[in-house]
Coordinates of C-alpha atoms in Angstrom, one line a residue:
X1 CA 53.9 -57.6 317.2
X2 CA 54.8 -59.9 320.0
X3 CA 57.7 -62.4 320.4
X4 CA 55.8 -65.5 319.9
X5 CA 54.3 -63.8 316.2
X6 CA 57.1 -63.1 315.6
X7 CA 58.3 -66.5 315.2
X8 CA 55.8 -67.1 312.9
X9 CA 54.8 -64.2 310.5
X10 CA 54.0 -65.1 307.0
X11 CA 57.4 -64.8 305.9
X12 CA 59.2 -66.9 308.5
X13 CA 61.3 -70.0 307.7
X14 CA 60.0 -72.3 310.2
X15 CA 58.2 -75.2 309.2
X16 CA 55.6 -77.5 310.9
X17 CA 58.8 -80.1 311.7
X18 CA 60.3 -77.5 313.9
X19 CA 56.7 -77.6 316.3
X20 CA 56.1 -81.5 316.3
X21 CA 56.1 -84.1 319.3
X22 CA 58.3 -87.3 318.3
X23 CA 56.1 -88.9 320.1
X24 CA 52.5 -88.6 318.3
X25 CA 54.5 -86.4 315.2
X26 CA 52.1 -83.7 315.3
X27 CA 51.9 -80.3 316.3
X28 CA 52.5 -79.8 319.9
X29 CA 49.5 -79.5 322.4
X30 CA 50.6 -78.2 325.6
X31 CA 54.6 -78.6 325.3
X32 CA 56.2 -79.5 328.2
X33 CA 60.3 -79.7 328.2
X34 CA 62.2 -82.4 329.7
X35 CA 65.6 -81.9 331.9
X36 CA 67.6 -82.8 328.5
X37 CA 66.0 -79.7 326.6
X38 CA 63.8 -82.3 324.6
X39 CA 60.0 -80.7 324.4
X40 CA 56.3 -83.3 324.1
X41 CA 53.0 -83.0 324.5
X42 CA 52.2 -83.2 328.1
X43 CA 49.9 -85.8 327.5
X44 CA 51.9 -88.0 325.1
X45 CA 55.1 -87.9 327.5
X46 CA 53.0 -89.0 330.1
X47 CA 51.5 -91.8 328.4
X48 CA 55.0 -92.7 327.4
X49 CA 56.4 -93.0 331.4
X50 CA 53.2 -94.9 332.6
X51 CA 54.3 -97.5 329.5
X52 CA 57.8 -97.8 330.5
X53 CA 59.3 -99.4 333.1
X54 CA 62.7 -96.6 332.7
X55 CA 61.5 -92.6 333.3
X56 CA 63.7 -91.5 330.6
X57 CA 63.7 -89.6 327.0
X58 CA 61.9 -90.8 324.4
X59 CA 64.0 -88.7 322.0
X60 CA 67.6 -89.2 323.3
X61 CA 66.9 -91.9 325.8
X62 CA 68.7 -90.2 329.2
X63 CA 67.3 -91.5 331.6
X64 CA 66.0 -89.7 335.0
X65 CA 66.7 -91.0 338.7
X66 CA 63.7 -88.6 339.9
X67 CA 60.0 -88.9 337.5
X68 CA 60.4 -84.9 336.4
X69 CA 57.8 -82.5 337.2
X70 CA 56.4 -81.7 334.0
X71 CA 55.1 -77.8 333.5
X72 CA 53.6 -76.6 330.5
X73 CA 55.9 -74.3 328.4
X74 CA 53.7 -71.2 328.1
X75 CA 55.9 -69.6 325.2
X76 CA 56.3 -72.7 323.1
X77 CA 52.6 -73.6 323.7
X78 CA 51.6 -69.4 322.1
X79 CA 54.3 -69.9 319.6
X80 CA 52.8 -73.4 318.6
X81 CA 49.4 -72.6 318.9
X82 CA 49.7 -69.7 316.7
X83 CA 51.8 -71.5 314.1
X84 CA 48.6 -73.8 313.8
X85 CA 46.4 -71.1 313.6
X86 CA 48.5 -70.2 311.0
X87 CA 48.7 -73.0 309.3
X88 CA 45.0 -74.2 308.8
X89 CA 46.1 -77.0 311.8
X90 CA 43.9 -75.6 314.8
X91 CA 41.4 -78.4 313.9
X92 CA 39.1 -80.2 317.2
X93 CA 41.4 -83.0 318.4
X94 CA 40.0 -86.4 317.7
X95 CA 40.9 -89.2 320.1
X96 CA 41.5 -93.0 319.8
X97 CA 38.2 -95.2 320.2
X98 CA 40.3 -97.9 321.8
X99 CA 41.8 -95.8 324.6
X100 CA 40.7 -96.7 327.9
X101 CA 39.8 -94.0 330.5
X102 CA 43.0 -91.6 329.0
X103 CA 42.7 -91.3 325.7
X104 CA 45.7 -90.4 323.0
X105 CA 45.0 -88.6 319.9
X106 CA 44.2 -89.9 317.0
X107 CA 46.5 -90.8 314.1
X108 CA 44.9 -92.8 311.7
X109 CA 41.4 -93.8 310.6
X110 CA 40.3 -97.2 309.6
X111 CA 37.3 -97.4 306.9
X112 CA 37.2 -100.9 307.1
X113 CA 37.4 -101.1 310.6
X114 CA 35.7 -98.2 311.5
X115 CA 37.4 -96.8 313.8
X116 CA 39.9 -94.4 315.0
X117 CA 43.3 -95.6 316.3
X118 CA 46.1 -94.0 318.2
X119 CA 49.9 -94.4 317.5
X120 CA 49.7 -97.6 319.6
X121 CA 46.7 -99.1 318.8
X122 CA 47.8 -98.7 314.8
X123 CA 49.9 -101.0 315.2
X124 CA 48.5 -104.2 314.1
X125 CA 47.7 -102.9 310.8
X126 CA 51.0 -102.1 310.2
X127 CA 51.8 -106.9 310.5
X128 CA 48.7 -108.3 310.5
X129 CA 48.2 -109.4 306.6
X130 CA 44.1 -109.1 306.8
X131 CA 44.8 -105.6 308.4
X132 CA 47.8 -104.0 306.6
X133 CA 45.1 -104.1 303.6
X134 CA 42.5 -101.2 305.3
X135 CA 42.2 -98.1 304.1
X136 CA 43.9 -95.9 306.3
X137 CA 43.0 -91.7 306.3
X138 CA 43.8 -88.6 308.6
X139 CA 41.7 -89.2 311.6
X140 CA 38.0 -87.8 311.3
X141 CA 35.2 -87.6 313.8
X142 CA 32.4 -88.6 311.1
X143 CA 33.9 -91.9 310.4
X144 CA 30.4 -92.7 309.2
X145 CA 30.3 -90.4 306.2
X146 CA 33.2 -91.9 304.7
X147 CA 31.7 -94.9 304.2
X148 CA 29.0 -96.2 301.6
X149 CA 26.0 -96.7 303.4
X150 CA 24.3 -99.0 301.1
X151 CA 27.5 -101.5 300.8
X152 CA 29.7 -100.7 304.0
X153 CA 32.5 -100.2 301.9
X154 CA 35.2 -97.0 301.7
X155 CA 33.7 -94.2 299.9
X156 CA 37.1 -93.8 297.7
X157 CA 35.6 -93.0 294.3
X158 CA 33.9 -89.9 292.9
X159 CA 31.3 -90.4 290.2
X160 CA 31.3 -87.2 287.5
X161 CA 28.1 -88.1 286.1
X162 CA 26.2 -87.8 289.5
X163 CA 28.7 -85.8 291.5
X164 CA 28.6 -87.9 294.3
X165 CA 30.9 -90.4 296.0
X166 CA 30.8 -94.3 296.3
X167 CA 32.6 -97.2 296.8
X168 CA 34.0 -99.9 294.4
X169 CA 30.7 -102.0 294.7
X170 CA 28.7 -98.8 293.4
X171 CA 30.8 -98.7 290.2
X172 CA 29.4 -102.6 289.5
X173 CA 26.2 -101.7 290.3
X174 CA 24.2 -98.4 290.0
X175 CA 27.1 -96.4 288.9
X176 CA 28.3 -99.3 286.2
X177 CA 28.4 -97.2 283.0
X178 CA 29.0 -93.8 284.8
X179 CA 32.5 -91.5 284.7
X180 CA 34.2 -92.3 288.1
X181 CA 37.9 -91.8 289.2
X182 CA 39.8 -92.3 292.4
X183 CA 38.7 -89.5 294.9
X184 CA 42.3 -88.8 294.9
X185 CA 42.3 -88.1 291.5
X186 CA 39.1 -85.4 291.6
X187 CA 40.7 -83.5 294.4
X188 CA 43.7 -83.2 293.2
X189 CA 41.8 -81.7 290.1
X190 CA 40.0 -79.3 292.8
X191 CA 43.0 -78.7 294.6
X192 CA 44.2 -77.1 291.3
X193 CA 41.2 -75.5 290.6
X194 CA 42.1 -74.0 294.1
X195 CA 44.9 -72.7 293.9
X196 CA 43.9 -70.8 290.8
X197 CA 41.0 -69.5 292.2
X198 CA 43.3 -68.1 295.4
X199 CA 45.8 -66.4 293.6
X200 CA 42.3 -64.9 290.6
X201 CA 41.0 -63.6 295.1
X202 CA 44.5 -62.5 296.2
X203 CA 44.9 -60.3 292.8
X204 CA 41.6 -59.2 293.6
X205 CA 42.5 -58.4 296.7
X206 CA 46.0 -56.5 295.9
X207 CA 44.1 -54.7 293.2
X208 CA 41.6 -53.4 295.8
X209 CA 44.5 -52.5 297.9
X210 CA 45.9 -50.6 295.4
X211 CA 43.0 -48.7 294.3
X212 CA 42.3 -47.8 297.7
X213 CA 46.1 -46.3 298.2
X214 CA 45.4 -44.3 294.7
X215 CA 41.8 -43.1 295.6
X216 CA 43.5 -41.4 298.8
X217 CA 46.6 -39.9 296.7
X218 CA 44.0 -38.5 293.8
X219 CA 42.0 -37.2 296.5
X220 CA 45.1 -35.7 298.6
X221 CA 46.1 -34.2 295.3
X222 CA 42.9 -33.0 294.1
X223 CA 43.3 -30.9 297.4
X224 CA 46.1 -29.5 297.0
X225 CA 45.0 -28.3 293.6
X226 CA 41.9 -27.2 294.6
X227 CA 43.8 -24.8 297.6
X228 CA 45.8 -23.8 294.3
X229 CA 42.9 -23.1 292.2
X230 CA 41.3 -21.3 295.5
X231 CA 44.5 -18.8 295.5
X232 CA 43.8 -18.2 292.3
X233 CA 40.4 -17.1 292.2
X234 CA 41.2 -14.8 295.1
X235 CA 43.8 -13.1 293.1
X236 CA 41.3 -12.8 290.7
X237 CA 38.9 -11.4 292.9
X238 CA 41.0 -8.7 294.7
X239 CA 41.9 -7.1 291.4
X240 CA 38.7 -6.2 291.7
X241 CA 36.5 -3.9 293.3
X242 CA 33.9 -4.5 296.0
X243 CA 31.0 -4.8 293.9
X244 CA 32.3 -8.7 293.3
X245 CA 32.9 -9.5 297.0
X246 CA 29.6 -11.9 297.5
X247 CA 30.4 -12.9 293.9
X248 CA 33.7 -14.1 295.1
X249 CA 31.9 -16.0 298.4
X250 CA 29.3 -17.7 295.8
X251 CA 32.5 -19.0 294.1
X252 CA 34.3 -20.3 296.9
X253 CA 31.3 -22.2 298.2
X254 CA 30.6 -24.0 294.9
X255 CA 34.6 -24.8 294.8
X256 CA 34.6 -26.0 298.2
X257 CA 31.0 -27.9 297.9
X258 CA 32.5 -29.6 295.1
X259 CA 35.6 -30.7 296.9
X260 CA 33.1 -31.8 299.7
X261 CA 31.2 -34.1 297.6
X262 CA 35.2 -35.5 296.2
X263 CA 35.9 -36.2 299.2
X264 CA 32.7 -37.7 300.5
X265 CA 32.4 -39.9 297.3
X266 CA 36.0 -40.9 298.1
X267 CA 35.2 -42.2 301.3
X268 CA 32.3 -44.3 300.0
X269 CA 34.8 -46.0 297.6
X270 CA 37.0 -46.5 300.0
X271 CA 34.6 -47.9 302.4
X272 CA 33.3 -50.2 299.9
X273 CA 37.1 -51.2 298.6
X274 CA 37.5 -52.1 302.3
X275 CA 34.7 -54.4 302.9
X276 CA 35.1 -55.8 299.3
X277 CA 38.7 -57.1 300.7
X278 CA 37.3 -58.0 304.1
X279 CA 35.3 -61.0 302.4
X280 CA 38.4 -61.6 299.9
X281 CA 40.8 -62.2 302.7
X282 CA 38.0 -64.2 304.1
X283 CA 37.9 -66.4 301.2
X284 CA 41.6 -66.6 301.1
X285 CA 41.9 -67.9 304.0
X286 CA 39.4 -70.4 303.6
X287 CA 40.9 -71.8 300.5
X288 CA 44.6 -71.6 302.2
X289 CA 43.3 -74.3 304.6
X290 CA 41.4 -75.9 302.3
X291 CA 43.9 -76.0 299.7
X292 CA 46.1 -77.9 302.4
X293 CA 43.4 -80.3 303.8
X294 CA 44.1 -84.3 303.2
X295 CA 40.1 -84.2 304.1
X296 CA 38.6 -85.4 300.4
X297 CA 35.2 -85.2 301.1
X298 CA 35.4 -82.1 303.2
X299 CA 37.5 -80.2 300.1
X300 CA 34.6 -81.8 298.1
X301 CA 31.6 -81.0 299.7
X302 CA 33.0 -77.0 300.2
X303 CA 34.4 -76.8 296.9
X304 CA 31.1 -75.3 294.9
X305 CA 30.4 -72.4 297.3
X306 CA 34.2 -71.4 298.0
X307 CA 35.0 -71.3 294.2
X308 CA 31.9 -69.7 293.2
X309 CA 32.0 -66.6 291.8
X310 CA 32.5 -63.5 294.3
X311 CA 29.7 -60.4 294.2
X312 CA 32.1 -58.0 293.9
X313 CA 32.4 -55.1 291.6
X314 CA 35.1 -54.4 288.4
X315 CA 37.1 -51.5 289.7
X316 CA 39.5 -51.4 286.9
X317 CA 37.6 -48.2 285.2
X318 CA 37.6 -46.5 288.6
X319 CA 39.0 -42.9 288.7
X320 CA 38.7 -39.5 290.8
X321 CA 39.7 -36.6 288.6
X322 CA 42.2 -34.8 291.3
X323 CA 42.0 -31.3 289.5
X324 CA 38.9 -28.9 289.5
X325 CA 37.2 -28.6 286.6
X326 CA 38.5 -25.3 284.6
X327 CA 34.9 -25.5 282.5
X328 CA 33.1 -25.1 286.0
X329 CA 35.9 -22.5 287.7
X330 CA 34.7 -20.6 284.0
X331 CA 30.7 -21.1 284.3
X332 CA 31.1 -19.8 287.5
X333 CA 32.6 -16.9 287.0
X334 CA 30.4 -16.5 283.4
X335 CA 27.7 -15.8 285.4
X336 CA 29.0 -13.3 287.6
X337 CA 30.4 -11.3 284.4
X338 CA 26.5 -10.3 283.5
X339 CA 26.4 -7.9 286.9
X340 CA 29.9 -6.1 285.6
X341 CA 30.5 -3.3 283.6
X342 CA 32.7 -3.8 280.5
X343 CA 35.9 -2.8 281.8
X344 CA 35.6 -4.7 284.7
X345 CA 34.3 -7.9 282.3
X346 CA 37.3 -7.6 280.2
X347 CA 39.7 -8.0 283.4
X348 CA 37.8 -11.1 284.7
X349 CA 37.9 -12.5 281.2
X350 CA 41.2 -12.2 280.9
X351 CA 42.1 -13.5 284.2
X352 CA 39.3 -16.4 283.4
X353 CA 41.7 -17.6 280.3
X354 CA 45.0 -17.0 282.2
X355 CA 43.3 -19.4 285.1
X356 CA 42.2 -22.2 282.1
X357 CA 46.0 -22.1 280.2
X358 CA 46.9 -23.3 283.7
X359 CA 44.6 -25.7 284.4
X360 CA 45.0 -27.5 281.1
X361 CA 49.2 -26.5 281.3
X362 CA 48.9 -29.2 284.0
X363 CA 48.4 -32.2 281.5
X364 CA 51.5 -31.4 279.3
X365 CA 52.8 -34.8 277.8
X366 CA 56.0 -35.5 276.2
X367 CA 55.3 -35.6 271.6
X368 CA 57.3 -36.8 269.4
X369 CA 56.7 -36.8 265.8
X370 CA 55.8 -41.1 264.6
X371 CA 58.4 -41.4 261.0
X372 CA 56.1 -44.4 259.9
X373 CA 53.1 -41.8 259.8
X374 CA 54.9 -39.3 257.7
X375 CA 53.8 -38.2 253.8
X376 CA 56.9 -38.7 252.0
X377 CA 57.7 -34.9 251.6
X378 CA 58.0 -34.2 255.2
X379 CA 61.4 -34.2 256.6
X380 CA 61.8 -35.0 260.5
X381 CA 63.9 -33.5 262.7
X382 CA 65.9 -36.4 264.8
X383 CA 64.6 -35.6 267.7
X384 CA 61.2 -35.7 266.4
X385 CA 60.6 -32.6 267.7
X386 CA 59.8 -30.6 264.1
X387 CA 58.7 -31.2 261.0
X388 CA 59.1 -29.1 257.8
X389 CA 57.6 -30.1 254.2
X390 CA 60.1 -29.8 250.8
X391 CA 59.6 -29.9 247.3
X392 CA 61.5 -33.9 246.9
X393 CA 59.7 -36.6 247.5
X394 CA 61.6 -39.4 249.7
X395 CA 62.0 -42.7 248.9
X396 CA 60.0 -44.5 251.7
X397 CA 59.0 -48.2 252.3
X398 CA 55.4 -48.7 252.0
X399 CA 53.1 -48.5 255.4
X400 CA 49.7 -48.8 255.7
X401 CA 50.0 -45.9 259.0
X402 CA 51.6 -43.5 256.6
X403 CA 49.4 -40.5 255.0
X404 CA 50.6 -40.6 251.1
X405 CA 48.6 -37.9 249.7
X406 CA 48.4 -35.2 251.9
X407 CA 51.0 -34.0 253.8
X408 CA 50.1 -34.5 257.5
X409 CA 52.3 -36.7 260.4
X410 CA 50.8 -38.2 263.9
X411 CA 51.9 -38.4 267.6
X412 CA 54.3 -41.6 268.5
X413 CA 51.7 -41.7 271.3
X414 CA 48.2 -42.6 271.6
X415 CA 45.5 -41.5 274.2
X416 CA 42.6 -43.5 275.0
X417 CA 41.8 -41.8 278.6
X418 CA 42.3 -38.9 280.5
X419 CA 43.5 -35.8 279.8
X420 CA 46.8 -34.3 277.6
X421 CA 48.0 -31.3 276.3
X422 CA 51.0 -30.1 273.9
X423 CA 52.7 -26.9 272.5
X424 CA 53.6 -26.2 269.1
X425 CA 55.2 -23.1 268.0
X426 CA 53.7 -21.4 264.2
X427 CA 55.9 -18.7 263.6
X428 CA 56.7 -18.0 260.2
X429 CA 54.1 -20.1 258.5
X430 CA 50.9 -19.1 256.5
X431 CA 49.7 -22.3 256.6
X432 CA 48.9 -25.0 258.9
X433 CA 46.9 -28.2 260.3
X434 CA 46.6 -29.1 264.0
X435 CA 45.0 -31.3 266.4
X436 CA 44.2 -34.7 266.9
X437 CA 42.8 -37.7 264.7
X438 CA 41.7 -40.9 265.9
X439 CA 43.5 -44.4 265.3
X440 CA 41.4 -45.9 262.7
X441 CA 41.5 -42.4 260.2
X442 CA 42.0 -42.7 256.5
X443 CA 45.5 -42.2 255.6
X444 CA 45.5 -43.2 251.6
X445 CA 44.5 -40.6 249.5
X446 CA 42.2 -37.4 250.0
X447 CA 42.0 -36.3 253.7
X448 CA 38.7 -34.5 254.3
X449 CA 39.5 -33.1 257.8
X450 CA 36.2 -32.7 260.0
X451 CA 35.3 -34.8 263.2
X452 CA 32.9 -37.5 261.4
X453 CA 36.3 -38.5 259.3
X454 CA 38.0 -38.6 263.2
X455 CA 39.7 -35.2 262.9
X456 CA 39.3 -32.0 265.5
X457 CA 41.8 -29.7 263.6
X458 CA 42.3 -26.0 263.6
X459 CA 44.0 -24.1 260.9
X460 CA 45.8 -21.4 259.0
X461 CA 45.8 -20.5 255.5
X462 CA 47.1 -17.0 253.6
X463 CA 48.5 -15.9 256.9
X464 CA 45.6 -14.3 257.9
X465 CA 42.1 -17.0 258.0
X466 CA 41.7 -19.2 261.1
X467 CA 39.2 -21.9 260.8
X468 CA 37.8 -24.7 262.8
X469 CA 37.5 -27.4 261.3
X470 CA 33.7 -28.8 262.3
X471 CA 30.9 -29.1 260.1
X472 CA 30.4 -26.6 259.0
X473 CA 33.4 -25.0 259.3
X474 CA 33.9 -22.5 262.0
X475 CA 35.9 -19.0 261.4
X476 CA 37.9 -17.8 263.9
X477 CA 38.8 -14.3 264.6
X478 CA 42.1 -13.2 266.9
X479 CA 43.2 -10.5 267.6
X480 CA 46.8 -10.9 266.1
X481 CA 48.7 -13.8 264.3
X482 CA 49.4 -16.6 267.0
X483 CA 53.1 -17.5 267.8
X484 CA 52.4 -20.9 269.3
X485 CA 49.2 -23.1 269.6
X486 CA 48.2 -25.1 272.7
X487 CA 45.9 -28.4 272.1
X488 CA 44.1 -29.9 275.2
X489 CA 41.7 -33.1 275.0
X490 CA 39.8 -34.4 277.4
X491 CA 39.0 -38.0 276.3
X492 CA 36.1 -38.4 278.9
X493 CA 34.2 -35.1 278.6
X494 CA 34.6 -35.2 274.9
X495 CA 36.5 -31.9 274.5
X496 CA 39.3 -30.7 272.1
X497 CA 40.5 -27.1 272.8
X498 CA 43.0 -24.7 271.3
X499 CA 44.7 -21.7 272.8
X500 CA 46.6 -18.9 272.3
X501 CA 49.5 -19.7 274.5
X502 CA 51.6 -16.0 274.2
X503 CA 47.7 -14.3 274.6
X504 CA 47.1 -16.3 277.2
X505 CA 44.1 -16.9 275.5
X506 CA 41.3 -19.5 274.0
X507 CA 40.7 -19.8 270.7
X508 CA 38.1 -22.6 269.8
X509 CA 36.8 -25.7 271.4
X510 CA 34.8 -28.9 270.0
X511 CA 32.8 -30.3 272.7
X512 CA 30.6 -33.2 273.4
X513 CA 32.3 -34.9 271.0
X514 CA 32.2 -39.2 271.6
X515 CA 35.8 -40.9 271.4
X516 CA 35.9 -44.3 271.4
X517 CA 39.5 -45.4 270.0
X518 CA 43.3 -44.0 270.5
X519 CA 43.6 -40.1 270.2
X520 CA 47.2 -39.2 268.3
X521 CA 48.1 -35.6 268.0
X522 CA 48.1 -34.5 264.5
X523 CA 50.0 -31.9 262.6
X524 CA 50.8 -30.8 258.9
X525 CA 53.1 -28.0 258.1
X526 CA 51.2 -28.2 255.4
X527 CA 53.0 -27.3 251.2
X528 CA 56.4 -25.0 251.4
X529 CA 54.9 -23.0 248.9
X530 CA 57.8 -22.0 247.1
X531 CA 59.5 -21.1 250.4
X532 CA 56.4 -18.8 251.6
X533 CA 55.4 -21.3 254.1
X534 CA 58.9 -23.0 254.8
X535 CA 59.0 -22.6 258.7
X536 CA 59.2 -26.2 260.6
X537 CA 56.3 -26.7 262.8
X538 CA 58.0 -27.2 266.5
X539 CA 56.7 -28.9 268.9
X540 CA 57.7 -27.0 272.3
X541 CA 58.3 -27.6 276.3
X542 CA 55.2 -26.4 277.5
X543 CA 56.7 -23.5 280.1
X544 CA 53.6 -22.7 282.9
X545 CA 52.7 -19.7 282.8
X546 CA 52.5 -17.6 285.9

């Protein structure tokens, strides 16, 4: 940034009183500085010396033996010229139509006159009784269109019906029974209308702005994970033997391929994010100068296209998922198991599920156990960490959230995007529920768990049966009683999965399911059974495994 923008970036103090001429009390136009420090328009001090018979200040009247050479200050005239750039006040200078051969700029136009007067040809209109009654506005070049044609009269009402202006002979006349107000009145309404419709574009543009800044961190991240989840597969790959070497290549392409398109589809977002806020900013700045214009008619007549609605597109659903797939890392390697012998199957498997408990590890979120949700015989811990069902029945306040037949609890905390995953530790129970139900599940009564009554549970009963809870219900063998159970979900895709978290291992998964409300997670320690089942269900900090 230079000196002279300096002076004037957005959040400087300085105000358009700090760059005006006393003289013609506008911005300056080619500042010159007088011997007394005083600055002027070159063309305004000038003027003032021919009309005087004293060379001397205007401002603080010293007066000068010598005329002064007068040289344009080159710094003030940047600093100025940029503060009206700035300011919407770079407009074509319009000069008095009385002037003779050197003409002054323009201060005032007269409708009834028409004309356009200089500070010293004003004058009259400020004594002269038929005069000081004109209408007076900011100087424009098309004089003409601010005056009714038909009666030669100031254009200085606006008529709703027709959307047009005219003058106070037009509301008499054709316009006699129609809705018309001063035009002061209607842009001030517009000027409103503005100023909303700038900040609706400079949200628009901040959101853009903010999207683009998290498209390049998802897709930053997404690369690191992907190197991670690289690493991995090549650890999984040299535990092998050479017979999976081009197996390992195929891999690494489709990884990288994928990253390729990430990346690729990131810059096309970005791209279009970019020019979205090009034409934003544009706007803005067209309604920043508009928004400060005295103009009427101008602000009028630009009004309908500038507050029109923008073509642009609703980013708010926009997201990059910054992790690789585990499903595709497993389809991949799927396929190459069909070439391998069994023990060398087994090995990839197991290094498959150790690779997917650390993919979905990655989404861990922080339960707690919601109190209003809880059947009556379930006891909380006060952390909210565990909960552990007893034979005495509390005395609770009614709630509509709480389950008051069977003995089941929810999540504080709802999901209704993305992707989360929590422990819980089992040990010591025969029995119990967990997963996830949606918001609007039955909680009175009966509970008939299956995902077309919003519930994707698994199970234990007698110690020994695991069952997935889908229609129709789905056995599940392990190979020995789980210590702790990991749920995943991910809203978009539609899946719910359970794993083995000590095994390292999956146990079931509902896919292509449709979620359309909150997600909470759901547990039930389900009945003590005379102390058989007594263990708490514990909800645990999910430790990565290595």
């Amino acid at each position: 940034m230079d000196q002279s923008e300096s002076f004037v970036c957005d959040s400087s103090p300085l105000s358009e009183d700090q760059f005006q001429c006393s003289i013609c009390l506008d911005v300056f136009t080619d500042p010159v500085s007088t011997p007394c420090g005083h600055n002027f328009c070159k063309t305004c001090l000038t003027q003032y010396w021919n009309n005087t018979q004293h060379c001397q200040c205007p401002l603080c009247k010293e007066t000068f033996t010598k005329r002064p050479e007068l040289k344009i200050n080159t710094t003030l005239r940047e600093v100025a010229d940029h503060f009206k750039k700035k300011s919407g006040l770079d407009k074509p200078e319009i000069l008095c139509n009385v002037c003779g051969e050197e003409k002054l700029k323009a201060l005032k136009s007269c409708l009834d006159c028409e004309l356009t007067y200089c500070k010293l040809h004003l004058e009259p209109h400020n004594y002269v009784p038929i005069l000081k009654d004109h209408k007076l506005i900011d100087p424009v070049k098309n004089l003409e269109d601010y005056i009714c044609q038909k009666h030669k009269k100031p254009l200085e009402l606006f008529c709703r019906d027709d959307q047009t202006f005219v003058c106070k002979y037009c509301t008499v006349t054709d316009h006699k029974t129609h809705n018309t107000v001063h035009i002061e009145v209607e842009s001030g309404e517009k000027k409103t209308q503005l100023g909303k419709t700038q900040i609706e574009v400079q949200q628009m543009i901040q959101d853009r702005q903010k999207k683009i800044k998290d498209v390049k961190h998802t897709i930053e991240l997404r690369k690191r994970n992907t190197e991670k989840e690289i690493t991995d597969s090549v650890e999984v790959f040299t535990a092998l033997m050479r017979s999976i070497e081009r197996s390992q290549a195929k891999l690494l392409v489709v990884m990288e391929e994928k990253q390729k398109a990430a990346e690729r589809q990131a810059e096309d977002l970005i791209k279009e994010l970019e020019q979205e806020i090009t034409e934003l900013k544009r706007r803005d700045t067209d309604l920043e100068q508009l928004s400060h214009t005295e103009d009427h008619l101008h602000l009028l007549q630009t009004y309908p296209s500038l507050c029109s609605p923008l073509h642009t597109k609703n980013w708010t659903d926009l997201s990059i998922d910054p992790h690789l797939s585990v499903e595709t890392v497993r389809k991949t390697l799927s396929e190459i198991l069909k070439g391998l012998d069994k023990e060398l199957s087994q090995t990839l498997h197991d290094k498959v599920r150790e690779t997917e408990l650390r993919g979905v590890q990655q989404y861990a979120v922080d339960v707690t156990l919601d109190p209003k949700t809880a059947h009556p015989n379930l006891i909380l811990s006060d952390d909210g960490k565990q909960v552990t069902h007893v034979d005495t029945k509390q005395n609770l306040p009614y709630n509509p959230k709480r389950f008051d037949c069977c003995a089941n609890v929810l999540g504080k905390k709802g999901f209704c995007s993305g992707r989360f995953y929590y422990e819980v530790q089992v040990s010591g129970k025969t029995d119990w529920d967990l997963g996830v139900a949606r918001e609007s599940v039955n909680r009175k009564g009966r509970v008939n768990l299956k995902p077309q009554n919003g519930f994707w549970t698994l199970w234990l009963r007698n110690g020994k049966k695991y069952e997935a809870c889908a229609s129709p219900p789905a056995p599940v063998l392990l190979r020995k009683k789980t210590q702790k159970v990991g749920v995943f979900v991910d809203y978009e895709e539609g899946l719910v999965s359970f794993h083995d978290v000590e095994a390292r291992s999956h146990i079931y998964s509902f896919t292509g399911q449709s979620f359309t409300e909150k997600l909470y997670p759901f547990f039930s320690p389900c009945s003590n059974d005379g102390g058989k089942n007594s263990a708490p269900l514990i909800i645990s900090c999910v430790s990565k495994t290595k």
